[in-house]
Amino acid sequence: MPPAHLRLYYYGTTSRETFIRHCEAIRAELTTRGLQPAHRVLDIGSGIGNLPISLIGFLKGRYDGLDIHPQAVAWCQRAITANHPGFRFHLADLRSEAYNPRGRHSAATYRLPFENASFDVVLLASVFTHMMPEEIENYLCEIGRVLAPGGWCVESFFLLNDDTRRDVDAGRSFMSFAVPHPSQQARLHDAVIREAAVAVEESFVQRCCDAAGLVVRDVRRGPGAGGTTSGHDVVTLGRRADRSVPA
Ligand SMILES: C[S@@+](CC[C@H](N)C(=O)[O-])C[C@H]1O[C@@H](n2cnc3c(N)ncnc32)[C@H](O)[C@@H]1O
């Protein structure tokens, strides 16, 4: 069980039951899509380990978590890797006002520290909702590189399209998303802590996927950017069939 202050930071409560619910929910998100014990899983934005904790005893293939929040990665290494060495965690020294204000590098140019085609499943749960469009573009490109043939990726967004943009513009959404990103491809909730919450244009995500050799297999729409309550849109991506493994 992660310490209470980290549970509070991530889930807004110190409740142990809430943390356990987050573990069970994320495992179900992957197992209902066909996660197998032999799969190699990359968890980008691994946070305080809700996915790996839920997979202990199930996953035999490989697990790598990557995050930019030093305290979260340190806790996962100390508490999870020390007892389950097959579960590894990597700290990326990337800047984010919300999660790592002292980070030295930009996620817009970051290369994931993994071989081409080395993962069957990639997860970003509640991560693209805290990233700028140029960073999302780079990550999607990198996911296209590290995903193995037949692999799939699950990620959550606040998507902006004609429907959700109308609700945001009318001030009906649970967050204002009132700050336009200079690219016009996203709207931010907070002009200072820019990564606090980010809604991104669905057409932009589609173009990034096309360029990365990824295809959208499914979009499960939540309340999303325009919703009156919080809830993500969950997108499942696959690797385009005609795409060769990058050299
Ligand atoms: C809302 S938390 C979600 C954590 C976990 N995935 C979950 O579902 O509970 C967002 C996580 O994304 C991480 N994060 C933010 N920007 C990132 C980036 N550029 N690369 C990797 N992780 C990032 C944060 O440090 C944080 O752990």
PDB file of C-alpha atoms and ligand atoms in Angstrom:
ATOM      1  CA  MET A   1       0.000   0.000   0.000  1.00  0.00           C
ATOM      2  CA  PRO A   2       1.587   3.345  -1.006  1.00  0.00           C
ATOM      3  CA  PRO A   3       1.926   5.869   1.836  1.00  0.00           C
ATOM      4  CA  ALA A   4      -1.109   7.978   2.701  1.00  0.00           C
ATOM      5  CA  HIS A   5       0.373  11.257   1.389  1.00  0.00           C
ATOM      6  CA  LEU A   6       0.926   9.733  -2.054  1.00  0.00           C
ATOM      7  CA  ARG A   7      -2.548   8.179  -2.098  1.00  0.00           C
ATOM      8  CA  LEU A   8      -3.953  11.612  -1.245  1.00  0.00           C
ATOM      9  CA  TYR A   9      -1.889  13.295  -3.995  1.00  0.00           C
ATOM     10  CA  TYR A  10      -2.953  10.801  -6.650  1.00  0.00           C
ATOM     11  CA  TYR A  11      -6.521   9.956  -5.744  1.00  0.00           C
ATOM     12  CA  GLY A  12      -7.626  12.814  -3.506  1.00  0.00           C
ATOM     13  CA  THR A  13      -8.192  10.556  -0.505  1.00  0.00           C
ATOM     14  CA  THR A  14      -6.152   8.444   1.871  1.00  0.00           C
ATOM     15  CA  SER A  15      -8.748   5.667   1.699  1.00  0.00           C
ATOM     16  CA  ARG A  16      -7.095   2.259   1.205  1.00  0.00           C
ATOM     17  CA  GLU A  17     -10.309   0.949  -0.364  1.00  0.00           C
ATOM     18  CA  THR A  18     -10.207   3.673  -3.020  1.00  0.00           C
ATOM     19  CA  PHE A  19      -6.643   2.723  -3.919  1.00  0.00           C
ATOM     20  CA  ILE A  20      -7.632  -0.946  -4.182  1.00  0.00           C
ATOM     21  CA  ARG A  21     -10.543   0.042  -6.440  1.00  0.00           C
ATOM     22  CA  HIS A  22      -8.099   1.904  -8.723  1.00  0.00           C
ATOM     23  CA  CYS A  23      -5.935  -1.248  -8.880  1.00  0.00           C
ATOM     24  CA  GLU A  24      -8.889  -3.464  -9.775  1.00  0.00           C
ATOM     25  CA  ALA A  25     -10.311  -1.015 -12.336  1.00  0.00           C
ATOM     26  CA  ILE A  26      -7.095  -0.673 -14.308  1.00  0.00           C
ATOM     27  CA  ARG A  27      -6.480  -4.420 -14.347  1.00  0.00           C
ATOM     28  CA  ALA A  28     -10.019  -4.945 -15.678  1.00  0.00           C
ATOM     29  CA  GLU A  29      -9.408  -2.266 -18.342  1.00  0.00           C
ATOM     30  CA  LEU A  30      -6.575  -4.426 -19.722  1.00  0.00           C
ATOM     31  CA  THR A  31      -7.846  -7.962 -19.088  1.00  0.00           C
ATOM     32  CA  THR A  32     -11.165  -7.231 -20.821  1.00  0.00           C
ATOM     33  CA  ARG A  33      -9.110  -6.231 -23.882  1.00  0.00           C
ATOM     34  CA  GLY A  34      -7.205  -9.533 -23.822  1.00  0.00           C
ATOM     35  CA  LEU A  35      -4.168  -8.994 -21.597  1.00  0.00           C
ATOM     36  CA  GLN A  36      -2.320 -12.329 -21.281  1.00  0.00           C
ATOM     37  CA  PRO A  37       0.200 -13.433 -18.613  1.00  0.00           C
ATOM     38  CA  ALA A  38       2.940 -13.655 -21.272  1.00  0.00           C
ATOM     39  CA  HIS A  39       2.484 -10.099 -22.501  1.00  0.00           C
ATOM     40  CA  ARG A  40       5.159  -7.428 -22.232  1.00  0.00           C
ATOM     41  CA  VAL A  41       3.513  -4.345 -20.702  1.00  0.00           C
ATOM     42  CA  LEU A  42       4.701  -0.726 -20.747  1.00  0.00           C
ATOM     43  CA  ASP A  43       2.865   1.519 -18.261  1.00  0.00           C
ATOM     44  CA  ILE A  44       3.641   5.164 -19.094  1.00  0.00           C
ATOM     45  CA  GLY A  45       2.737   7.381 -16.147  1.00  0.00           C
ATOM     46  CA  SER A  46       2.874   4.449 -13.719  1.00  0.00           C
ATOM     47  CA  GLY A  47       2.208   6.740 -10.746  1.00  0.00           C
ATOM     48  CA  ILE A  48       2.037   4.922  -7.423  1.00  0.00           C
ATOM     49  CA  GLY A  49       1.760   1.514  -9.007  1.00  0.00           C
ATOM     50  CA  ASN A  50      -1.939   0.728  -9.250  1.00  0.00           C
ATOM     51  CA  LEU A  51      -1.433  -1.365 -12.407  1.00  0.00           C
ATOM     52  CA  PRO A  52       1.677  -3.330 -11.369  1.00  0.00           C
ATOM     53  CA  ILE A  53       0.254  -4.073  -7.923  1.00  0.00           C
ATOM     54  CA  SER A  54      -2.863  -5.457  -9.587  1.00  0.00           C
ATOM     55  CA  LEU A  55      -0.776  -7.668 -11.912  1.00  0.00           C
ATOM     56  CA  ILE A  56       1.474  -9.314  -9.308  1.00  0.00           C
ATOM     57  CA  GLY A  57       0.918 -13.060  -9.566  1.00  0.00           C
ATOM     58  CA  PHE A  58      -0.709 -12.727 -13.019  1.00  0.00           C
ATOM     59  CA  LEU A  59       1.845 -11.175 -15.355  1.00  0.00           C
ATOM     60  CA  LYS A  60       4.819 -13.369 -16.261  1.00  0.00           C
ATOM     61  CA  GLY A  61       6.016 -11.604 -19.414  1.00  0.00           C
ATOM     62  CA  ARG A  62       7.479  -8.228 -18.605  1.00  0.00           C
ATOM     63  CA  TYR A  63       6.419  -5.011 -16.872  1.00  0.00           C
ATOM     64  CA  ASP A  64       8.100  -1.625 -17.208  1.00  0.00           C
ATOM     65  CA  GLY A  65       6.669   1.495 -15.584  1.00  0.00           C
ATOM     66  CA  LEU A  66       7.884   4.940 -16.582  1.00  0.00           C
ATOM     67  CA  ASP A  67       7.084   8.175 -14.808  1.00  0.00           C
ATOM     68  CA  ILE A  68       8.434  11.684 -14.273  1.00  0.00           C
ATOM     69  CA  HIS A  69       7.411  12.031 -10.602  1.00  0.00           C
ATOM     70  CA  PRO A  70      10.545  11.209  -8.567  1.00  0.00           C
ATOM     71  CA  GLN A  71       8.725  10.326  -5.332  1.00  0.00           C
ATOM     72  CA  ALA A  72       6.315   7.967  -7.059  1.00  0.00           C
ATOM     73  CA  VAL A  73       9.065   6.142  -8.955  1.00  0.00           C
ATOM     74  CA  ALA A  74      11.222   5.884  -5.805  1.00  0.00           C
ATOM     75  CA  TRP A  75       8.333   4.369  -3.856  1.00  0.00           C
ATOM     76  CA  CYS A  76       7.537   1.846  -6.624  1.00  0.00           C
ATOM     77  CA  GLN A  77      11.181   0.771  -6.845  1.00  0.00           C
ATOM     78  CA  ARG A  78      11.483   0.395  -3.089  1.00  0.00           C
ATOM     79  CA  ALA A  79       8.188  -1.327  -2.455  1.00  0.00           C
ATOM     80  CA  ILE A  80       7.480  -3.263  -5.653  1.00  0.00           C
ATOM     81  CA  THR A  81      10.755  -3.991  -7.511  1.00  0.00           C
ATOM     82  CA  ALA A  82      12.531  -4.961  -4.289  1.00  0.00           C
ATOM     83  CA  ASN A  83      10.045  -7.814  -3.807  1.00  0.00           C
ATOM     84  CA  HIS A  84       9.154  -8.494  -7.448  1.00  0.00           C
ATOM     85  CA  PRO A  85      12.259  -7.817  -9.574  1.00  0.00           C
ATOM     86  CA  GLY A  86      10.363  -8.511 -12.825  1.00  0.00           C
ATOM     87  CA  PHE A  87       8.498  -5.222 -12.286  1.00  0.00           C
ATOM     88  CA  ARG A  88      10.850  -2.371 -13.198  1.00  0.00           C
ATOM     89  CA  PHE A  89      10.357   1.396 -12.893  1.00  0.00           C
ATOM     90  CA  HIS A  90      12.139   4.147 -14.811  1.00  0.00           C
ATOM     91  CA  LEU A  91      12.356   7.829 -13.938  1.00  0.00           C
ATOM     92  CA  ALA A  92      12.282  10.231 -16.895  1.00  0.00           C
ATOM     93  CA  ASP A  93      13.759  13.654 -16.112  1.00  0.00           C
ATOM     94  CA  LEU A  94      10.996  15.584 -17.880  1.00  0.00           C
ATOM     95  CA  ARG A  95       9.467  18.913 -16.975  1.00  0.00           C
ATOM     96  CA  SER A  96       5.855  19.309 -15.887  1.00  0.00           C
ATOM     97  CA  GLU A  97       4.555  22.059 -13.632  1.00  0.00           C
ATOM     98  CA  ALA A  98       2.081  19.577 -12.218  1.00  0.00           C
ATOM     99  CA  TYR A  99       4.328  16.558 -11.593  1.00  0.00           C
ATOM    100  CA  ASN A 100       8.008  17.507 -11.928  1.00  0.00           C
ATOM    101  CA  PRO A 101       8.640  21.275 -12.045  1.00  0.00           C
ATOM    102  CA  ARG A 102      12.402  20.760 -11.745  1.00  0.00           C
ATOM    103  CA  GLY A 103      12.601  18.360 -14.689  1.00  0.00           C
ATOM    104  CA  ARG A 104      15.371  19.214 -17.143  1.00  0.00           C
ATOM    105  CA  HIS A 105      14.066  17.922 -20.465  1.00  0.00           C
ATOM    106  CA  SER A 106      10.954  18.187 -22.611  1.00  0.00           C
ATOM    107  CA  ALA A 107       8.572  15.313 -23.280  1.00  0.00           C
ATOM    108  CA  ALA A 108       8.214  16.758 -26.795  1.00  0.00           C
ATOM    109  CA  THR A 109      11.638  15.391 -27.762  1.00  0.00           C
ATOM    110  CA  TYR A 110      12.008  12.473 -25.346  1.00  0.00           C
ATOM    111  CA  ARG A 111      12.921   9.049 -26.677  1.00  0.00           C
ATOM    112  CA  LEU A 112      11.430   6.204 -24.629  1.00  0.00           C
ATOM    113  CA  PRO A 113      14.359   4.151 -23.269  1.00  0.00           C
ATOM    114  CA  PHE A 114      13.178   0.901 -24.900  1.00  0.00           C
ATOM    115  CA  GLU A 115      13.957  -1.134 -28.023  1.00  0.00           C
ATOM    116  CA  ASN A 116      11.787  -1.016 -31.116  1.00  0.00           C
ATOM    117  CA  ALA A 117       8.798  -3.419 -31.084  1.00  0.00           C
ATOM    118  CA  SER A 118       9.473  -4.539 -27.503  1.00  0.00           C
ATOM    119  CA  PHE A 119       5.976  -4.319 -25.952  1.00  0.00           C
ATOM    120  CA  ASP A 120       2.636  -6.048 -26.609  1.00  0.00           C
ATOM    121  CA  VAL A 121       0.596  -3.627 -24.491  1.00  0.00           C
ATOM    122  CA  VAL A 122       1.141   0.048 -23.709  1.00  0.00           C
ATOM    123  CA  LEU A 123      -1.019   1.906 -21.185  1.00  0.00           C
ATOM    124  CA  LEU A 124      -1.317   5.631 -20.474  1.00  0.00           C
ATOM    125  CA  ALA A 125      -4.038   6.026 -17.856  1.00  0.00           C
ATOM    126  CA  SER A 126      -4.754   9.671 -17.111  1.00  0.00           C
ATOM    127  CA  VAL A 127      -1.455  10.832 -18.624  1.00  0.00           C
ATOM    128  CA  PHE A 128      -2.352  12.504 -21.945  1.00  0.00           C
ATOM    129  CA  THR A 129      -4.845  14.511 -19.871  1.00  0.00           C
ATOM    130  CA  HIS A 130      -1.727  16.152 -18.350  1.00  0.00           C
ATOM    131  CA  MET A 131       0.414  16.692 -21.452  1.00  0.00           C
ATOM    132  CA  MET A 132       0.780  19.372 -24.135  1.00  0.00           C
ATOM    133  CA  PRO A 133      -0.098  18.577 -27.762  1.00  0.00           C
ATOM    134  CA  GLU A 134       3.505  18.521 -29.009  1.00  0.00           C
ATOM    135  CA  GLU A 135       4.353  16.076 -26.199  1.00  0.00           C
ATOM    136  CA  ILE A 136       1.383  13.858 -27.056  1.00  0.00           C
ATOM    137  CA  GLU A 137       2.504  13.864 -30.686  1.00  0.00           C
ATOM    138  CA  ASN A 138       6.004  12.712 -29.746  1.00  0.00           C
ATOM    139  CA  TYR A 139       4.735  10.040 -27.349  1.00  0.00           C
ATOM    140  CA  LEU A 140       2.360   8.606 -29.961  1.00  0.00           C
ATOM    141  CA  CYS A 141       5.266   8.423 -32.390  1.00  0.00           C
ATOM    142  CA  GLU A 142       7.366   6.658 -29.765  1.00  0.00           C
ATOM    143  CA  ILE A 143       4.502   4.261 -28.959  1.00  0.00           C
ATOM    144  CA  GLY A 144       4.342   3.405 -32.668  1.00  0.00           C
ATOM    145  CA  ARG A 145       8.056   2.560 -32.439  1.00  0.00           C
ATOM    146  CA  VAL A 146       8.024   0.407 -29.277  1.00  0.00           C
ATOM    147  CA  LEU A 147       4.762  -1.454 -29.976  1.00  0.00           C
ATOM    148  CA  ALA A 148       5.308  -4.986 -31.361  1.00  0.00           C
ATOM    149  CA  PRO A 149       3.292  -6.333 -34.310  1.00  0.00           C
ATOM    150  CA  GLY A 150      -0.132  -7.325 -32.974  1.00  0.00           C
ATOM    151  CA  GLY A 151       0.325  -5.016 -29.990  1.00  0.00           C
ATOM    152  CA  TRP A 152      -2.209  -2.532 -28.667  1.00  0.00           C
ATOM    153  CA  CYS A 153      -2.273   0.622 -26.605  1.00  0.00           C
ATOM    154  CA  VAL A 154      -4.934   1.994 -24.241  1.00  0.00           C
ATOM    155  CA  GLU A 155      -4.910   5.664 -23.322  1.00  0.00           C
ATOM    156  CA  SER A 156      -7.282   8.201 -21.864  1.00  0.00           C
ATOM    157  CA  PHE A 157      -7.999  11.737 -23.041  1.00  0.00           C
ATOM    158  CA  PHE A 158     -10.335  14.650 -22.683  1.00  0.00           C
ATOM    159  CA  LEU A 159     -11.178  14.826 -26.392  1.00  0.00           C
ATOM    160  CA  LEU A 160     -12.376  18.028 -28.038  1.00  0.00           C
ATOM    161  CA  ASN A 161     -14.737  17.660 -30.991  1.00  0.00           C
ATOM    162  CA  ASP A 162     -17.758  19.634 -32.211  1.00  0.00           C
ATOM    163  CA  ASP A 163     -19.963  18.215 -29.425  1.00  0.00           C
ATOM    164  CA  THR A 164     -17.616  18.585 -26.472  1.00  0.00           C
ATOM    165  CA  ARG A 165     -16.240  21.956 -27.665  1.00  0.00           C
ATOM    166  CA  ARG A 166     -19.802  23.336 -27.699  1.00  0.00           C
ATOM    167  CA  ASP A 167     -20.268  22.344 -24.030  1.00  0.00           C
ATOM    168  CA  VAL A 168     -16.861  23.759 -23.066  1.00  0.00           C
ATOM    169  CA  ASP A 169     -17.622  27.024 -24.883  1.00  0.00           C
ATOM    170  CA  ALA A 170     -20.972  27.279 -23.121  1.00  0.00           C
ATOM    171  CA  GLY A 171     -19.275  26.860 -19.727  1.00  0.00           C
ATOM    172  CA  ARG A 172     -21.139  23.612 -19.067  1.00  0.00           C
ATOM    173  CA  SER A 173     -18.116  21.386 -18.490  1.00  0.00           C
ATOM    174  CA  PHE A 174     -16.777  20.301 -15.096  1.00  0.00           C
ATOM    175  CA  MET A 175     -13.540  22.179 -15.783  1.00  0.00           C
ATOM    176  CA  SER A 176     -13.319  25.447 -17.633  1.00  0.00           C
ATOM    177  CA  PHE A 177     -10.657  24.480 -20.222  1.00  0.00           C
ATOM    178  CA  ALA A 178     -10.702  28.214 -20.883  1.00  0.00           C
ATOM    179  CA  VAL A 179      -7.011  28.682 -21.751  1.00  0.00           C
ATOM    180  CA  PRO A 180      -6.203  28.049 -25.417  1.00  0.00           C
ATOM    181  CA  HIS A 181      -2.877  26.355 -26.126  1.00  0.00           C
ATOM    182  CA  PRO A 182      -0.930  28.430 -28.713  1.00  0.00           C
ATOM    183  CA  SER A 183      -1.130  25.554 -31.222  1.00  0.00           C
ATOM    184  CA  GLN A 184      -4.975  25.719 -31.080  1.00  0.00           C
ATOM    185  CA  GLN A 185      -4.876  21.937 -30.674  1.00  0.00           C
ATOM    186  CA  ALA A 186      -5.661  21.922 -26.958  1.00  0.00           C
ATOM    187  CA  ARG A 187      -7.283  23.831 -24.141  1.00  0.00           C
ATOM    188  CA  LEU A 188      -5.889  24.028 -20.645  1.00  0.00           C
ATOM    189  CA  HIS A 189      -7.705  24.376 -17.367  1.00  0.00           C
ATOM    190  CA  ASP A 190      -4.974  26.390 -15.650  1.00  0.00           C
ATOM    191  CA  ALA A 191      -2.659  28.954 -17.270  1.00  0.00           C
ATOM    192  CA  VAL A 192       0.047  28.540 -14.606  1.00  0.00           C
ATOM    193  CA  ILE A 193       0.026  24.835 -13.779  1.00  0.00           C
ATOM    194  CA  ARG A 194      -0.516  24.082 -17.439  1.00  0.00           C
ATOM    195  CA  GLU A 195      -0.538  20.296 -17.080  1.00  0.00           C
ATOM    196  CA  ALA A 196      -3.225  20.341 -14.352  1.00  0.00           C
ATOM    197  CA  ALA A 197      -5.802  19.263 -16.953  1.00  0.00           C
ATOM    198  CA  VAL A 198      -5.554  19.294 -20.750  1.00  0.00           C
ATOM    199  CA  ALA A 199      -8.278  18.716 -23.341  1.00  0.00           C
ATOM    200  CA  VAL A 200      -6.968  17.959 -26.832  1.00  0.00           C
ATOM    201  CA  GLU A 201      -8.526  18.124 -30.298  1.00  0.00           C
ATOM    202  CA  GLU A 202      -9.650  14.671 -31.462  1.00  0.00           C
ATOM    203  CA  SER A 203      -8.662  15.483 -35.065  1.00  0.00           C
ATOM    204  CA  PHE A 204      -5.124  16.263 -33.880  1.00  0.00           C
ATOM    205  CA  VAL A 205      -4.879  12.913 -32.077  1.00  0.00           C
ATOM    206  CA  GLN A 206      -6.111  11.186 -35.236  1.00  0.00           C
ATOM    207  CA  ARG A 207      -3.420  12.886 -37.357  1.00  0.00           C
ATOM    208  CA  CYS A 208      -0.713  11.967 -34.841  1.00  0.00           C
ATOM    209  CA  CYS A 209      -1.856   8.329 -34.886  1.00  0.00           C
ATOM    210  CA  ASP A 210      -1.803   8.255 -38.690  1.00  0.00           C
ATOM    211  CA  ALA A 211       1.740   9.618 -38.724  1.00  0.00           C
ATOM    212  CA  ALA A 212       2.838   7.119 -36.046  1.00  0.00           C
ATOM    213  CA  GLY A 213       1.465   4.080 -37.928  1.00  0.00           C
ATOM    214  CA  LEU A 214      -1.261   3.553 -35.322  1.00  0.00           C
ATOM    215  CA  VAL A 215      -4.940   2.878 -35.953  1.00  0.00           C
ATOM    216  CA  VAL A 216      -7.823   3.783 -33.684  1.00  0.00           C
ATOM    217  CA  ARG A 217      -9.670   0.547 -32.878  1.00  0.00           C
ATOM    218  CA  ASP A 218     -12.159   1.883 -30.379  1.00  0.00           C
ATOM    219  CA  VAL A 219     -13.164   5.048 -28.556  1.00  0.00           C
ATOM    220  CA  ARG A 220     -15.170   4.640 -25.360  1.00  0.00           C
ATOM    221  CA  ARG A 221     -16.586   8.072 -24.706  1.00  0.00           C
ATOM    222  CA  GLY A 222     -16.832   9.247 -21.130  1.00  0.00           C
ATOM    223  CA  PRO A 223     -18.334  12.517 -19.987  1.00  0.00           C
ATOM    224  CA  GLY A 224     -15.068  13.868 -21.513  1.00  0.00           C
ATOM    225  CA  ALA A 225     -13.993  17.471 -21.882  1.00  0.00           C
ATOM    226  CA  GLY A 226     -17.573  18.730 -22.101  1.00  0.00           C
ATOM    227  CA  GLY A 227     -18.980  16.598 -19.280  1.00  0.00           C
ATOM    228  CA  THR A 228     -20.493  18.029 -16.138  1.00  0.00           C
ATOM    229  CA  THR A 229     -18.647  15.351 -14.161  1.00  0.00           C
ATOM    230  CA  SER A 230     -15.083  14.144 -14.562  1.00  0.00           C
ATOM    231  CA  GLY A 231     -14.542  11.066 -16.751  1.00  0.00           C
ATOM    232  CA  HIS A 232     -12.134  10.296 -19.551  1.00  0.00           C
ATOM    233  CA  ASP A 233     -12.516   9.197 -23.132  1.00  0.00           C
ATOM    234  CA  VAL A 234     -10.638   5.908 -23.495  1.00  0.00           C
ATOM    235  CA  VAL A 235      -9.010   5.180 -26.847  1.00  0.00           C
ATOM    236  CA  THR A 236      -7.642   1.812 -27.934  1.00  0.00           C
ATOM    237  CA  LEU A 237      -4.988   1.856 -30.645  1.00  0.00           C
ATOM    238  CA  GLY A 238      -3.418  -0.910 -32.688  1.00  0.00           C
ATOM    239  CA  ARG A 239      -0.392  -1.030 -34.942  1.00  0.00           C
ATOM    240  CA  ARG A 240      -1.190  -0.543 -38.616  1.00  0.00           C
ATOM    241  CA  ALA A 241      -0.969  -3.974 -40.289  1.00  0.00           C
ATOM    242  CA  ASP A 242       1.145  -2.794 -43.237  1.00  0.00           C
ATOM    243  CA  ARG A 243       3.714  -1.208 -40.929  1.00  0.00           C
ATOM    244  CA  SER A 244       7.130  -2.859 -40.887  1.00  0.00           C
ATOM    245  CA  VAL A 245       9.130  -3.095 -37.669  1.00  0.00           C
ATOM    246  CA  PRO A 246      11.301   0.027 -37.579  1.00  0.00           C
ATOM    247  CA  ALA A 247      15.017  -0.631 -38.100  1.00  0.00           C
TER     248      ALA A 247
HETATM  249  C1  LIG B   1      -3.164  11.357 -12.906  1.00  0.00           C
HETATM  250  S1  LIG B   1      -1.686  10.496 -12.670  1.00  0.00           S
HETATM  251  C2  LIG B   1      -2.133   8.862 -13.207  1.00  0.00           C
HETATM  252  C3  LIG B   1      -1.285   7.781 -12.607  1.00  0.00           C
HETATM  253  C4  LIG B   1      -1.720   6.347 -12.941  1.00  0.00           C
HETATM  254  N1  LIG B   1      -1.552   6.073 -14.352  1.00  0.00           N
HETATM  255  C5  LIG B   1      -3.154   6.112 -12.525  1.00  0.00           C
HETATM  256  O1  LIG B   1      -3.965   5.804 -13.371  1.00  0.00           O
HETATM  257  O2  LIG B   1      -3.455   6.232 -11.353  1.00  0.00           O
HETATM  258  C6  LIG B   1      -0.664  11.080 -14.022  1.00  0.00           C
HETATM  259  C7  LIG B   1       0.706  10.437 -14.013  1.00  0.00           C
HETATM  260  O3  LIG B   1       1.359  10.748 -15.244  1.00  0.00           O
HETATM  261  C8  LIG B   1       2.692  11.095 -14.953  1.00  0.00           C
HETATM  262  N2  LIG B   1       3.201  11.911 -16.080  1.00  0.00           N
HETATM  263  C9  LIG B   1       2.895  13.192 -16.383  1.00  0.00           C
HETATM  264  N3  LIG B   1       3.569  13.584 -17.495  1.00  0.00           N
HETATM  265  C10 LIG B   1       4.292  12.500 -17.899  1.00  0.00           C
HETATM  266  C11 LIG B   1       5.173  12.256 -18.976  1.00  0.00           C
HETATM  267  N4  LIG B   1       5.478  13.209 -19.859  1.00  0.00           N
HETATM  268  N5  LIG B   1       5.729  11.031 -19.094  1.00  0.00           N
HETATM  269  C12 LIG B   1       5.436  10.038 -18.196  1.00  0.00           C
HETATM  270  N6  LIG B   1       4.613  10.215 -17.149  1.00  0.00           N
HETATM  271  C13 LIG B   1       4.045  11.432 -16.998  1.00  0.00           C
HETATM  272  C14 LIG B   1       2.613  11.827 -13.630  1.00  0.00           C
HETATM  273  O4  LIG B   1       3.841  11.928 -12.975  1.00  0.00           O
HETATM  274  C15 LIG B   1       1.608  10.947 -12.890  1.00  0.00           C
HETATM  275  O5  LIG B   1       2.215   9.876 -12.249  1.00  0.00           O
END
